[in-house]
PDB file of C-alpha atoms in Angstrom:
ATOM      1  CA  MET A   1      18.028  -0.606   5.044  1.00 60.00           C
ATOM      2  CA  TYR A   2      17.088  -3.752   6.741  1.00 80.00           C
ATOM      3  CA  ARG A   3      13.716  -2.311   7.544  1.00 88.00           C
ATOM      4  CA  HIS A   4      13.067  -1.595   3.924  1.00 90.00           C
ATOM      5  CA  GLN A   5      13.969  -5.203   3.000  1.00 94.00           C
ATOM      6  CA  ARG A   6      11.515  -6.483   5.516  1.00 95.00           C
ATOM      7  CA  ILE A   7       8.843  -4.206   4.210  1.00 97.00           C
ATOM      8  CA  PHE A   8       9.447  -5.347   0.631  1.00 97.00           C
ATOM      9  CA  GLU A   9       9.298  -8.965   1.802  1.00 97.00           C
ATOM     10  CA  THR A  10       5.908  -8.260   3.365  1.00 97.00           C
ATOM     11  CA  PHE A  11       4.805  -6.546   0.194  1.00 98.00           C
ATOM     12  CA  GLU A  12       5.866  -9.510  -1.962  1.00 97.00           C
ATOM     13  CA  SER A  13       3.909 -11.894   0.247  1.00 97.00           C
ATOM     14  CA  LEU A  14       0.586  -9.956  -0.437  1.00 98.00           C
ATOM     15  CA  LYS A  15      -1.803 -11.084  -3.096  1.00 97.00           C
ATOM     16  CA  PRO A  16      -3.204  -8.547  -5.556  1.00 97.00           C
ATOM     17  CA  GLY A  17      -5.614  -6.279  -3.802  1.00 97.00           C
ATOM     18  CA  GLU A  18      -4.306  -6.889  -0.350  1.00 98.00           C
ATOM     19  CA  ASN A  19      -2.501  -4.244   1.836  1.00 98.00           C
ATOM     20  CA  PHE A  20      -0.820  -3.658   5.220  1.00 98.00           C
ATOM     21  CA  LEU A  21      -0.505  -0.829   7.476  1.00 98.00           C
ATOM     22  CA  LEU A  22       2.999   0.645   8.145  1.00 97.00           C
ATOM     23  CA  VAL A  23       3.239   2.737  11.268  1.00 97.00           C
ATOM     24  CA  ASN A  24       6.444   4.797  11.684  1.00 96.00           C
ATOM     25  CA  ASP A  25       7.941   7.604  13.879  1.00 96.00           C
ATOM     26  CA  HIS A  26       8.988   9.569  10.787  1.00 95.00           C
ATOM     27  CA  ASP A  27       7.691  10.183   7.320  1.00 97.00           C
ATOM     28  CA  PRO A  28       8.625   7.091   5.249  1.00 96.00           C
ATOM     29  CA  LYS A  29       9.040   9.193   2.038  1.00 96.00           C
ATOM     30  CA  PRO A  30      12.341   7.533   1.130  1.00 95.00           C
ATOM     31  CA  LEU A  31      10.589   4.180   1.229  1.00 96.00           C
ATOM     32  CA  TYR A  32       7.909   5.641  -1.120  1.00 98.00           C
ATOM     33  CA  TYR A  33      10.716   6.668  -3.554  1.00 97.00           C
ATOM     34  CA  GLN A  34      12.184   3.165  -3.418  1.00 96.00           C
ATOM     35  CA  PHE A  35       8.803   1.673  -4.243  1.00 98.00           C
ATOM     36  CA  GLN A  36       8.446   4.106  -7.226  1.00 98.00           C
ATOM     37  CA  ALA A  37      11.857   2.987  -8.401  1.00 97.00           C
ATOM     38  CA  GLU A  38      11.394  -0.701  -7.999  1.00 96.00           C
ATOM     39  CA  ARG A  39       7.681  -1.336  -8.196  1.00 96.00           C
ATOM     40  CA  ALA A  40       6.077   1.543 -10.156  1.00 97.00           C
ATOM     41  CA  GLY A  41       2.477   0.861 -11.056  1.00 96.00           C
ATOM     42  CA  GLU A  42       2.377  -2.275  -8.780  1.00 97.00           C
ATOM     43  CA  PHE A  43       1.575  -0.610  -5.412  1.00 98.00           C
ATOM     44  CA  ILE A  44      -0.773   1.771  -3.649  1.00 98.00           C
ATOM     45  CA  TRP A  45       0.341   4.214  -0.984  1.00 98.00           C
ATOM     46  CA  ASN A  46      -2.145   6.099   1.116  1.00 98.00           C
ATOM     47  CA  TYR A  47      -1.316   8.118   4.173  1.00 98.00           C
ATOM     48  CA  VAL A  48      -3.748   7.569   7.061  1.00 98.00           C
ATOM     49  CA  GLU A  49      -1.788   9.774   9.464  1.00 98.00           C
ATOM     50  CA  GLN A  50       0.959  12.294   8.723  1.00 97.00           C
ATOM     51  CA  GLY A  51       2.783  13.258  11.888  1.00 94.00           C
ATOM     52  CA  PRO A  52       4.175  15.005  13.678  1.00 95.00           C
ATOM     53  CA  GLU A  53       4.795  11.996  15.945  1.00 95.00           C
ATOM     54  CA  VAL A  54       3.250   9.092  14.080  1.00 97.00           C
ATOM     55  CA  TRP A  55       3.009   8.378  10.351  1.00 98.00           C
ATOM     56  CA  SER A  56       0.674   5.684   9.225  1.00 98.00           C
ATOM     57  CA  VAL A  57       0.659   4.434   5.615  1.00 98.00           C
ATOM     58  CA  VAL A  58      -1.391   1.825   3.844  1.00 98.00           C
ATOM     59  CA  ILE A  59       0.794  -0.037   1.340  1.00 98.00           C
ATOM     60  CA  GLY A  60      -0.830  -2.520  -0.964  1.00 98.00           C
ATOM     61  CA  LYS A  61      -0.584  -4.459  -4.224  1.00 98.00           C
ATOM     62  CA  THR A  62      -2.716  -3.169  -7.073  1.00 97.00           C
ATOM     63  CA  LYS A  63      -5.262  -5.700  -8.323  1.00 91.00           C
ATOM     64  CA  GLU A  64      -3.308  -5.920 -11.656  1.00 78.00           C
ATOM     65  CA  SER A  65      -0.039  -6.922  -9.973  1.00 63.00           C
TER      66      SER A  65
END
């Protein structure tokens, strides 16, 4: 859960329209669901790579955030 907190802190530091790349050793789908629950409509989520060994996701703030 600490990792999720750090990811949300990084997200909060973004300006609208900015993003970051998350690289993980498993599918971060639970994190996506947390973003949906807590920040619906405020974020973008685009997979760059989907396993089986590495998952990369661009996470960003929408321009309207």
